[in-house]
mmCIF file of C-alpha atoms in Angstrom:
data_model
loop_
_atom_site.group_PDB
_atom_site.id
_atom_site.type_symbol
_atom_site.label_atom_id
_atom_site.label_comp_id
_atom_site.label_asym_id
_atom_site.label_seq_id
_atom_site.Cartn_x
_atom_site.Cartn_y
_atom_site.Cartn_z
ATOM 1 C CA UNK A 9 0.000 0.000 0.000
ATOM 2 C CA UNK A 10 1.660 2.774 -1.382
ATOM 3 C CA UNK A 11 0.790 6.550 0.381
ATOM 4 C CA UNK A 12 -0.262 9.302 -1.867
ATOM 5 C CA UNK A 13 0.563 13.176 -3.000
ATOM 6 C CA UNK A 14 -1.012 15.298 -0.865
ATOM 7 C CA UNK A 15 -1.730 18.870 -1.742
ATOM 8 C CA UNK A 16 -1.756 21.803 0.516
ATOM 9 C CA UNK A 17 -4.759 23.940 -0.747
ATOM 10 C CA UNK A 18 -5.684 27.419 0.592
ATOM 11 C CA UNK A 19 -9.222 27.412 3.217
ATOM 12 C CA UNK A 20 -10.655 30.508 1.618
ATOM 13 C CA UNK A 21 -10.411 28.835 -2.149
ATOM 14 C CA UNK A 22 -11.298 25.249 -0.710
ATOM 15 C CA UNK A 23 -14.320 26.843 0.799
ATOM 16 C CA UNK A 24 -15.458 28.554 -2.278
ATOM 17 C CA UNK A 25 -15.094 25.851 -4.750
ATOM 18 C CA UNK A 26 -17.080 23.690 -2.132
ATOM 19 C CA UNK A 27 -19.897 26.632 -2.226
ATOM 20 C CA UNK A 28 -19.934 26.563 -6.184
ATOM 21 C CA UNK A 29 -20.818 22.709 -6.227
ATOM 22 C CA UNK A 30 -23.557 23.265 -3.701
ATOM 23 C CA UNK A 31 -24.888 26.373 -5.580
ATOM 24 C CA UNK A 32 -24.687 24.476 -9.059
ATOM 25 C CA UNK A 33 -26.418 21.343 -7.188
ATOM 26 C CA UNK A 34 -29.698 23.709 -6.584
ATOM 27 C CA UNK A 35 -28.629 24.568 -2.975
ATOM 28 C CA UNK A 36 -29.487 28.318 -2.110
ATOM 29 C CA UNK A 37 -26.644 30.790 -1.066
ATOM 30 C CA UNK A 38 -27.409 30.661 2.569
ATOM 31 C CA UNK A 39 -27.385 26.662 2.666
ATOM 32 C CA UNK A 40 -24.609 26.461 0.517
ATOM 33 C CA UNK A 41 -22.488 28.621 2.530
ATOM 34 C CA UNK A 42 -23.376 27.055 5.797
ATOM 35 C CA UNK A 43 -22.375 23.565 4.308
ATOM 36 C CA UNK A 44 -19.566 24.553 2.906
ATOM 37 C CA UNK A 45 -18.153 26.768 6.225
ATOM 38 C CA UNK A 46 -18.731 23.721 8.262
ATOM 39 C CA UNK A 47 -16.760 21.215 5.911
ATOM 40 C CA UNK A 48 -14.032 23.264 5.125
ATOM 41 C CA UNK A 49 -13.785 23.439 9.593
ATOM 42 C CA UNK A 50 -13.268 20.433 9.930
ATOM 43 C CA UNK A 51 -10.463 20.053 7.680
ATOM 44 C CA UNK A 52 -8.762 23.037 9.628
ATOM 45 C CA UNK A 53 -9.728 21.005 12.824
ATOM 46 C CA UNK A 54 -7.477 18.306 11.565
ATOM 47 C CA UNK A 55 -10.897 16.474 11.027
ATOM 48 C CA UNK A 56 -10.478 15.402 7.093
ATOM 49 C CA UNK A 57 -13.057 12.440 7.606
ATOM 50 C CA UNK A 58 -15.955 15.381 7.881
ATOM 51 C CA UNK A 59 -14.521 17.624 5.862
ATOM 52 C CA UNK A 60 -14.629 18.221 2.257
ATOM 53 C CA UNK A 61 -14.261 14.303 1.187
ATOM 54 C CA UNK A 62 -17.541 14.456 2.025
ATOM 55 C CA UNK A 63 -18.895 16.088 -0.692
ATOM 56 C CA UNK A 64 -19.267 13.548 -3.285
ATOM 57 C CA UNK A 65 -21.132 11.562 -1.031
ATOM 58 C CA UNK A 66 -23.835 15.026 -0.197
ATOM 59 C CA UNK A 67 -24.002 15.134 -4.017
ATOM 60 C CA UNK A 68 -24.982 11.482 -4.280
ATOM 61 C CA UNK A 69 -27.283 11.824 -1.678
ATOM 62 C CA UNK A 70 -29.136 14.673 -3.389
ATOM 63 C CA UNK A 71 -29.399 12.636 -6.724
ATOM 64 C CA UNK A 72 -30.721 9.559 -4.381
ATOM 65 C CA UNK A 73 -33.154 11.731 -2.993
ATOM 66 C CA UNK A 74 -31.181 11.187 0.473
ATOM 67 C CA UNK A 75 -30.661 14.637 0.719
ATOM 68 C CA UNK A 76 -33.408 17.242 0.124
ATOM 69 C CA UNK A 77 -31.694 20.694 -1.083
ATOM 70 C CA UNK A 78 -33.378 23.766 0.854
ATOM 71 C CA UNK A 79 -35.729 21.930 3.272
ATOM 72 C CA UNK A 80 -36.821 24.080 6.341
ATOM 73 C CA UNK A 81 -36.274 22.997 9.931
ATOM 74 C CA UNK A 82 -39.893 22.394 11.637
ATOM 75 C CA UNK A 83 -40.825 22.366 15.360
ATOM 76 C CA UNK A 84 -42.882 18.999 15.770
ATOM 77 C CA UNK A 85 -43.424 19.158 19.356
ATOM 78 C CA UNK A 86 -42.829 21.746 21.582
ATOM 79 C CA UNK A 87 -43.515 20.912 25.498
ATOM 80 C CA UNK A 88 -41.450 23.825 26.768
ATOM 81 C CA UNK A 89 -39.148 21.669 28.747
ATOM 82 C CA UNK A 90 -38.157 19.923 24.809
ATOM 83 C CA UNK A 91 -38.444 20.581 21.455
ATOM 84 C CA UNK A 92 -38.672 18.119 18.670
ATOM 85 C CA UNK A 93 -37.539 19.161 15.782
ATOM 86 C CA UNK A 94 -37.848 17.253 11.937
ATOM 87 C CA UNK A 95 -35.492 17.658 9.296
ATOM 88 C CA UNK A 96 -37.271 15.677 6.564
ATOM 89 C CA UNK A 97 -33.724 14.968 5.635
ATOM 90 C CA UNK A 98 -32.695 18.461 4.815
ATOM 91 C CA UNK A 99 -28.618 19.541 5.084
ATOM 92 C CA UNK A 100 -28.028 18.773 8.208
ATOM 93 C CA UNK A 101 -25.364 21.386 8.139
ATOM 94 C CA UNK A 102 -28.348 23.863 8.170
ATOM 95 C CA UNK A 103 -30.836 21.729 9.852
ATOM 96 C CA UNK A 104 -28.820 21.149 13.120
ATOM 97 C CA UNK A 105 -27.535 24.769 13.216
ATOM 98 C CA UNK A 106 -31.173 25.907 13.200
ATOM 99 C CA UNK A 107 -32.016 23.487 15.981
ATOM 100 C CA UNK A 108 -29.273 24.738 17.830
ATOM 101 C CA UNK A 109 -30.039 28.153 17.562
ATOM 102 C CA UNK A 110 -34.019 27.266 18.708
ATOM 103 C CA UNK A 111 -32.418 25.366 21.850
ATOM 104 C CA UNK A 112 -29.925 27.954 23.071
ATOM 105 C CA UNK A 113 -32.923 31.038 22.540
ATOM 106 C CA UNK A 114 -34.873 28.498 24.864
ATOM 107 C CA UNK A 115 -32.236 28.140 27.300
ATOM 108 C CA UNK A 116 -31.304 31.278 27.680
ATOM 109 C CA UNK A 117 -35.173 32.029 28.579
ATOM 110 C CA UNK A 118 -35.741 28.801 30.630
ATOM 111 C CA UNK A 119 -32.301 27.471 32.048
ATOM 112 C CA UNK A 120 -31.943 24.221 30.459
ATOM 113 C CA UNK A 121 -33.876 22.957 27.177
ATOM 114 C CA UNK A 122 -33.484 19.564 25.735
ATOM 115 C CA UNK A 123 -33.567 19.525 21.892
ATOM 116 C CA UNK A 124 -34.130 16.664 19.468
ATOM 117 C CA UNK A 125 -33.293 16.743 15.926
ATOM 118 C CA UNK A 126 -34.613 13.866 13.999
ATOM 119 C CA UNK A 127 -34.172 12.547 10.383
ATOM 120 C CA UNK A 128 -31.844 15.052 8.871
ATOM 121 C CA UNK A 129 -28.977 14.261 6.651
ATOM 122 C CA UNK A 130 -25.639 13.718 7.841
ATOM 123 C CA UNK A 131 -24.972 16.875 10.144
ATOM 124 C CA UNK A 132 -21.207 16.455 9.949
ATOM 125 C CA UNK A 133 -18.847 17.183 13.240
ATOM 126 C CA UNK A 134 -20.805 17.295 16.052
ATOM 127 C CA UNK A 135 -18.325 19.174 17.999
ATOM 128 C CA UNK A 136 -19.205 22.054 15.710
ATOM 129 C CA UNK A 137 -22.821 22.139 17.294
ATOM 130 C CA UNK A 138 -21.115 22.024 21.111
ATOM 131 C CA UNK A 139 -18.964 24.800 19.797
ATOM 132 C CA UNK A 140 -21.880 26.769 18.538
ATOM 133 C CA UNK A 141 -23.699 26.078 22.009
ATOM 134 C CA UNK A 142 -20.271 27.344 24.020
ATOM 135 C CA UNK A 143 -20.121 30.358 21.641
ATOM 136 C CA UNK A 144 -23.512 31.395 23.174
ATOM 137 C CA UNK A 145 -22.693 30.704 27.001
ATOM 138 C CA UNK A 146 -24.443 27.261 26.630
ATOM 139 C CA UNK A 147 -23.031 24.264 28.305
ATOM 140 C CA UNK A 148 -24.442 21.299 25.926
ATOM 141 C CA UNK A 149 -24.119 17.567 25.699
ATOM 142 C CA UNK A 150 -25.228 15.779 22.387
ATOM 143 C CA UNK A 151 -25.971 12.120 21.785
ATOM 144 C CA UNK A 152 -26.127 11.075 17.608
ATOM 145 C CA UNK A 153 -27.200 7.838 15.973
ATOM 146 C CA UNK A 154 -26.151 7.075 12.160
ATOM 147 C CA UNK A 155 -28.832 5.335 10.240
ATOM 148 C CA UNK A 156 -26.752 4.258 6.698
ATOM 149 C CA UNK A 157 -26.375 0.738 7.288
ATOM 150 C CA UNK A 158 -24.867 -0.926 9.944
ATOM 151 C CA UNK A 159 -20.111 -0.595 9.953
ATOM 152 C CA UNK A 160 -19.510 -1.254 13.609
ATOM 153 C CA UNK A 161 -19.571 -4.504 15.492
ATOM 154 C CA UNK A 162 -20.910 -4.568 19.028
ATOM 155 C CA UNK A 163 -18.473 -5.167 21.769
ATOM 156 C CA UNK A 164 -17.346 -9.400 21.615
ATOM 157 C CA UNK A 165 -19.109 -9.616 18.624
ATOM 158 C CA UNK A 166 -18.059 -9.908 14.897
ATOM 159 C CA UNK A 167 -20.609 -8.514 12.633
ATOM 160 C CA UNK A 168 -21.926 -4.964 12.042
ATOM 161 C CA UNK A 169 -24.806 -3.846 13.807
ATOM 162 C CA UNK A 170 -24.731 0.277 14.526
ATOM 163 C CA UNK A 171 -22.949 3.017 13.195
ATOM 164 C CA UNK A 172 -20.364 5.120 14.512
ATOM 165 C CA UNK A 173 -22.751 7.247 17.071
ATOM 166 C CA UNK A 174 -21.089 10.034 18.152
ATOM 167 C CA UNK A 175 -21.113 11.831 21.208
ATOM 168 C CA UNK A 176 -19.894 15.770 22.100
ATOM 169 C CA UNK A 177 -19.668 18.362 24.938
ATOM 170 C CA UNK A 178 -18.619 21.651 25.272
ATOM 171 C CA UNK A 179 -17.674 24.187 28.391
ATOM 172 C CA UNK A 180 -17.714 27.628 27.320
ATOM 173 C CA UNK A 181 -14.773 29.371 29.158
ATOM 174 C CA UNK A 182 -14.173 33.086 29.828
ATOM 175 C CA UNK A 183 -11.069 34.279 27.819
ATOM 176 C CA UNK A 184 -10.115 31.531 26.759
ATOM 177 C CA UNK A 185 -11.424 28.645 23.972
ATOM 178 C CA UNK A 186 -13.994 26.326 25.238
ATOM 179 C CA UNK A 187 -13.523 22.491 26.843
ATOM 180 C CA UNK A 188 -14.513 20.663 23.908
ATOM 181 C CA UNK A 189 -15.341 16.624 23.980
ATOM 182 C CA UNK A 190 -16.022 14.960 20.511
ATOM 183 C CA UNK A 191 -15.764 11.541 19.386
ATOM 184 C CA UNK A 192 -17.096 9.048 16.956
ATOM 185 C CA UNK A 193 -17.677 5.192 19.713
ATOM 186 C CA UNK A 194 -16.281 3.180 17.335
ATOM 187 C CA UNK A 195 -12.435 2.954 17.592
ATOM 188 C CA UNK A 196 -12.370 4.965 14.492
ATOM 189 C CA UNK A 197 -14.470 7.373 12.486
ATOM 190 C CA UNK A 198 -15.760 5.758 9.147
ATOM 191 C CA UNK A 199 -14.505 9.194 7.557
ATOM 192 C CA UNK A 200 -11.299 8.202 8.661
ATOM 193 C CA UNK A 201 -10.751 4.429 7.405
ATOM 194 C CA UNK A 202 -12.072 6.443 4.227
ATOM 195 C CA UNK A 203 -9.232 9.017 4.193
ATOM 196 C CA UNK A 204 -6.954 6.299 5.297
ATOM 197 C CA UNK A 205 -7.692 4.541 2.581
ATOM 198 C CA UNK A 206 -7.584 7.459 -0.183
ATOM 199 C CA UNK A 207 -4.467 8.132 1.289
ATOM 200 C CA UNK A 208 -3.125 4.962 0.847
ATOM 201 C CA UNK A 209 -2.166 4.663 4.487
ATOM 202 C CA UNK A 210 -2.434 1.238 7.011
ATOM 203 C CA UNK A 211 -4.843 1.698 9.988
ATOM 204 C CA UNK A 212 -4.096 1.372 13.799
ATOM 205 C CA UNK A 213 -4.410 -2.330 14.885
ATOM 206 C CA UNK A 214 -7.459 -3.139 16.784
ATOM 207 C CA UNK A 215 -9.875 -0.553 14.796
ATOM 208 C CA UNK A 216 -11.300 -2.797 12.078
ATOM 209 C CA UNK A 217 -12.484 -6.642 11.351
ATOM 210 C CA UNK A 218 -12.110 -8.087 7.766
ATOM 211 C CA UNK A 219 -15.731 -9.488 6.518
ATOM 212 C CA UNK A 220 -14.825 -12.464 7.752
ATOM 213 C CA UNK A 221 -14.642 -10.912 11.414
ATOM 214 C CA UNK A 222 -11.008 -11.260 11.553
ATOM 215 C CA UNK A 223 -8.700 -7.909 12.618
ATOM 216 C CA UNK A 224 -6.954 -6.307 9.841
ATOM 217 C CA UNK A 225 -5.023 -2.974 9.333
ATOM 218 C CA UNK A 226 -5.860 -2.608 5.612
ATOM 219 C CA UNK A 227 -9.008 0.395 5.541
ATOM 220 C CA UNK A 228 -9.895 -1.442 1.869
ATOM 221 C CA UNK A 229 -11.669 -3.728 3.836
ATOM 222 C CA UNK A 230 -14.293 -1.264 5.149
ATOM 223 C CA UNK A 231 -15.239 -1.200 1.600
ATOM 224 C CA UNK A 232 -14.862 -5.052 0.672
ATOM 225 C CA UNK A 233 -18.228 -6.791 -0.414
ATOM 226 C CA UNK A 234 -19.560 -7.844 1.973
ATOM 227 C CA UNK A 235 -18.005 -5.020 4.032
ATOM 228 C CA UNK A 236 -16.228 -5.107 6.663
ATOM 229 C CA UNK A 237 -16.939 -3.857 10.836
ATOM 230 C CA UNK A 238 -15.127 -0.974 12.441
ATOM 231 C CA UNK A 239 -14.968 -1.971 16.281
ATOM 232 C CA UNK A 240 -16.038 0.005 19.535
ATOM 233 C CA UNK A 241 -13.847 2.488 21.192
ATOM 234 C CA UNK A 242 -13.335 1.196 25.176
ATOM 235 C CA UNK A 243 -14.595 -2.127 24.688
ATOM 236 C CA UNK A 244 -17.494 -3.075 26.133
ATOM 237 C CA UNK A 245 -17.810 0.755 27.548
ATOM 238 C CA UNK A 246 -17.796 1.947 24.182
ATOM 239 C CA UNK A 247 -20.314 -0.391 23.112
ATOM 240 C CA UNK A 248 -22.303 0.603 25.664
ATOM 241 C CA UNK A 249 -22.370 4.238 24.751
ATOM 242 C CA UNK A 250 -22.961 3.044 21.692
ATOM 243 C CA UNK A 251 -25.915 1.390 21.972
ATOM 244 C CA UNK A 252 -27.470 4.992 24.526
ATOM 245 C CA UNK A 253 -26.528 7.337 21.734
ATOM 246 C CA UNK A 254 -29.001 5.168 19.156
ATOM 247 C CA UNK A 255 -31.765 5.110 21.870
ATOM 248 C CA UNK A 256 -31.503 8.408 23.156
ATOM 249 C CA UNK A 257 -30.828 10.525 19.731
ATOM 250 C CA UNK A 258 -33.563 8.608 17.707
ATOM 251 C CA UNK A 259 -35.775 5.563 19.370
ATOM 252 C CA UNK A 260 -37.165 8.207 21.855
ATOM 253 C CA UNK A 261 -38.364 10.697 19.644
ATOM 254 C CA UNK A 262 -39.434 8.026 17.276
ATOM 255 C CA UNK A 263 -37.043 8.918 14.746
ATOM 256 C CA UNK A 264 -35.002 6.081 12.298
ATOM 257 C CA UNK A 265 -32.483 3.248 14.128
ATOM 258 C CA UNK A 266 -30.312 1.610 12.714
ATOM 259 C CA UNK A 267 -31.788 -2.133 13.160
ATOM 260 C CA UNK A 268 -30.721 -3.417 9.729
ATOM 261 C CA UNK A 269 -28.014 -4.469 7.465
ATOM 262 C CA UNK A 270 -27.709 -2.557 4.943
ATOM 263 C CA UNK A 271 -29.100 1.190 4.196
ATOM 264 C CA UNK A 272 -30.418 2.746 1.606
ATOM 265 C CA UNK A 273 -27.826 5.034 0.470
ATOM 266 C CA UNK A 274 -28.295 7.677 2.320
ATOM 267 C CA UNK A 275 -26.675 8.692 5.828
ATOM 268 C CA UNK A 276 -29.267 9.662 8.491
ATOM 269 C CA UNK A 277 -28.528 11.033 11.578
ATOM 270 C CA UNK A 278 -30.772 12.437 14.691
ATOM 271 C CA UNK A 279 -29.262 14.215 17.468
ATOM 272 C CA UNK A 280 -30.370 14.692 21.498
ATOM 273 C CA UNK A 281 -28.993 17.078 22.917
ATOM 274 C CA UNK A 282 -29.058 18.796 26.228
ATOM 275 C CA UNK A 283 -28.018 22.581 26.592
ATOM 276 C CA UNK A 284 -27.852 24.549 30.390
ATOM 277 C CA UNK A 285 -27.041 28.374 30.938
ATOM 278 C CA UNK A 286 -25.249 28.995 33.787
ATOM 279 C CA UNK A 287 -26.132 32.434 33.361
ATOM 280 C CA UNK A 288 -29.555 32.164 33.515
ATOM 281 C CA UNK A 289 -29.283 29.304 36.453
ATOM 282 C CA UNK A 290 -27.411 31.745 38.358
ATOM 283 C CA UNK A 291 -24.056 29.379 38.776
ATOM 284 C CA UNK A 292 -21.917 30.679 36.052
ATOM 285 C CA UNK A 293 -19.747 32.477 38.073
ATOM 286 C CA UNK A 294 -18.784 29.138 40.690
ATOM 287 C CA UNK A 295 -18.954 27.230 37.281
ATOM 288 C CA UNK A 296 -16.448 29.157 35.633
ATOM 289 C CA UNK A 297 -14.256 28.747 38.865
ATOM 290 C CA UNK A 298 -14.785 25.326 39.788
ATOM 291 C CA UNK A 299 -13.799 24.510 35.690
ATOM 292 C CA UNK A 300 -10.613 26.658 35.785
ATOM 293 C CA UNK A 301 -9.635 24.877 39.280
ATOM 294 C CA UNK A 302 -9.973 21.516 37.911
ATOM 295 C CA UNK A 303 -8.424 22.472 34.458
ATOM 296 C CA UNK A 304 -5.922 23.775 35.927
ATOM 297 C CA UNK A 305 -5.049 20.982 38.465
ATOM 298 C CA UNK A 306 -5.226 18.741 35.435
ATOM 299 C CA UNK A 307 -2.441 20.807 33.368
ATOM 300 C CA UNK A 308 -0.219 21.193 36.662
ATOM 301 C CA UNK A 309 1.188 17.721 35.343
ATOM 302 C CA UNK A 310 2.998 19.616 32.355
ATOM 303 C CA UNK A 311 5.129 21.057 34.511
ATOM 304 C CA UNK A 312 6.998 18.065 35.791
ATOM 305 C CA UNK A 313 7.346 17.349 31.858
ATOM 306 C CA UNK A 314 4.171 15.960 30.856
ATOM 307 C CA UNK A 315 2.359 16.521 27.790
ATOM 308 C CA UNK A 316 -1.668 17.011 28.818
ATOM 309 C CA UNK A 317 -4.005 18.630 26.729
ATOM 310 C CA UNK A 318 -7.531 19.886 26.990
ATOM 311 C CA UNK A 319 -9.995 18.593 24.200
ATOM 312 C CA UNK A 320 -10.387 20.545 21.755
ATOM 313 C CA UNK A 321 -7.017 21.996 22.272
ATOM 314 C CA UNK A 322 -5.043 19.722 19.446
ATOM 315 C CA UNK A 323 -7.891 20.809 17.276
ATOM 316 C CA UNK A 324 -7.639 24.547 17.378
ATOM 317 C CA UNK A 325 -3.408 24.194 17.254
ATOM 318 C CA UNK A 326 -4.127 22.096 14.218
ATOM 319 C CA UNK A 327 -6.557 24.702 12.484
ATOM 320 C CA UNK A 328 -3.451 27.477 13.460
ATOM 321 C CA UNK A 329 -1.137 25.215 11.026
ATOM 322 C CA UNK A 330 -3.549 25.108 8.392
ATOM 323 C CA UNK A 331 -4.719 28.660 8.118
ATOM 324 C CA UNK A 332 -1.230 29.592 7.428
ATOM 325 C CA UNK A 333 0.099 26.783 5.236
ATOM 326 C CA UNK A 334 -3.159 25.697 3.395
ATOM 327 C CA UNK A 335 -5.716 22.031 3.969
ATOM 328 C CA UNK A 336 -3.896 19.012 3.250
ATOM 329 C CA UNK A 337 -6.012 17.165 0.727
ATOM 330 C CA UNK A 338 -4.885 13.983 -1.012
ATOM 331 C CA UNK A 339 -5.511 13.339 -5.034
ATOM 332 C CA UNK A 340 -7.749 10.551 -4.885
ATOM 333 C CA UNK A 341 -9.895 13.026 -2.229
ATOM 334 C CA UNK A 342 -9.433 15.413 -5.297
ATOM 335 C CA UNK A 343 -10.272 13.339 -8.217
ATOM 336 C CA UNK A 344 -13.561 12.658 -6.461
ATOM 337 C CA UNK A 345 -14.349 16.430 -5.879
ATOM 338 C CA UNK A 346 -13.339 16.875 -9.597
ATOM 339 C CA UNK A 347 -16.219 14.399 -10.501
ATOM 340 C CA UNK A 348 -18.522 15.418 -8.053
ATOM 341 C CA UNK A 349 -18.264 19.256 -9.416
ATOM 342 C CA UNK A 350 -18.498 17.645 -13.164
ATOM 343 C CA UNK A 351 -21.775 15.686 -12.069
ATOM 344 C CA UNK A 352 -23.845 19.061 -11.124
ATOM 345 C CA UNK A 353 -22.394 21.236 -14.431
ATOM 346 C CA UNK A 354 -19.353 22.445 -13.276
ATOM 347 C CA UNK A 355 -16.491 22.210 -15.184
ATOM 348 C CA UNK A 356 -14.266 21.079 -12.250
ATOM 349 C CA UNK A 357 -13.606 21.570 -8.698
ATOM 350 C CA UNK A 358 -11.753 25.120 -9.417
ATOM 351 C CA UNK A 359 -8.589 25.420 -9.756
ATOM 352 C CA UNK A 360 -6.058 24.431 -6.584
#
């Protein structure tokens, strides 16, 4: 397995070449600027598996049907203590910013509001939705499930059965960036077998099971027929999260599982989340102490030598390095945004 060129391709031009495709694909400007601001983030993050790769699979998904251009965010229940919210599979880019922004105007009103977001399409990094919660004062917690057919094997088992369910929280901080917790409970992202293997690079032992159910390091075999099974972060901890992010962030709202095989093309994901003002409750400032006591008790360790960070913290050192020397994108990642821009008129991806 040979590794390939990468190319080092400025944000600003990235993210306008990824707004072109979305306006040539029938998105309007607001959508396709929101999509294409969140993508291009997550590459800065250092988060290529949501980034921009994931564009040819968006434009697939509108041609499918899987993803309906310019849908509009609608409140399906509203009990004043939650708010259900349905997608009908719009950009979930849009769709889960818009819930958002309903749950932290409810919070900041209330104290607390819980906020569901069912049945949109794939709503990308969910740390971004934390971050947008922490930008606003808002302590949140999120729990996703991914309905598009089932890549991770439950803990001691050897065939698929969920998806990657992700989980985030964020701590806004005074001065200073927020506490931010993100991560995919399987061992690895699916995004990231898929830039492993567009990169031509071996994955981590442990992370992956052949379709036979055996381990392998090869990321091809996420893609086999039959497929292959990512595996769960933490063991049977993992799993377990697993398994509370699919019944809390759809089965509750009666919103799709994943309870199947194989999907339908499309990727599918609802979101719980949970988002507290301290301001409002009246404990932000012994929150903000109490945090910067702990945090700081946690990063005493670096001065003996150690190396601790905060989550979030690689992220934001990552997007630093990539600002000022361009988004590392390999050319198979690029041949598929050339086709991809090609499919909805465009005569290319722009130049890079």
């Amino acid at each position: 397995m040979s590794e390939t060129k990468m190319h080092l391709v400025p944000w600003d031009r990235l993210q306008a070449n990824t707004v072109s495709v979305f306006r040539a694909a029938g998105s309007e400007a607001r959508e396709a600027q929101l999509i294409a601001e969140h993508l291009v983030e997550a590459n800065l993050r250092g988060h290529d598996s949501h980034g921009v790769g994931v564009v040819p699979m968006y434009i697939n998904g509108v041609k499918s049907g899987g993803m309906v251009m310019n849908q509009s965010l609608t409140v399906a229940i509203d009990t004043g203590a939650m708010l259900i919210c349905d997608a009908g599979q719009g950009a979930g880019q849009v769709m889960a910013h818009d819930a958002m922004a309903l749950g932290i105007a409810r919070a900041r009103d209330e104290g607390s509001a819980i906020v569901s977001l069912r049945n949109s399409h794939h709503i990308g990094r969910i740390g971004h939705w934390a971050e947008q919660c922490a930008a606003a004062g808002m302590v949140s917690i999120h729990f996703v499930n991914v309905v598009a057919g089932a890549i991770v094997a439950p803990f001691g088992g050897t065939q698929s059965r969920l998806g990657t369910n992700p989980f985030a929280a964020a701590f806004p901080r005074d001065g200073a960036p927020p506490v931010v917790v993100d991560f995919a409970t399987s061992k690895l992202a699916a995004g990231k077998v898929r830039v492993a293997h567009n990169k031509g690079v071996k994955l981590p032992p442990g992370a992956l099971l052949d379709n036979q159910g055996k381990p392998t390091i090869n990321p091809g075999a996420l893609f086999d027929t039959p497929p292959g099974s990512l595996t769960t972060f933490g063991e049977h901890k993992g799993w377990g999260m697993m398994l509370a992010c699919e019944l809390l962030g759809a089965a509750l709202v009666g919103a799709p599982t994943q309870h199947q095989k194989d999907g339908n093309g499309a990727v599918i994901n609802s979101m719980f989340s949970v988002i507290v003002s301290p301001e409002r409750l009246g404990t932000s400032g012994p929150f903000a102490a109490e945090m910067e006591s702990v945090l700081g008790w946690v990063l005493s360790e670096n001065e003996g030598g150690g190396s601790v960070k905060l989550p979030g913290m690689p992220e934001l050192e990552t997007k630093a390095k990539r600002l000022a020397e361009g988004v590392p994108v390999d050319a198979a990642t690029l041949e598929q945004l050339e086709k991809s821009a090609r499919d909805v008129g465009l005569t290319g991806f722009g130049a890079l």
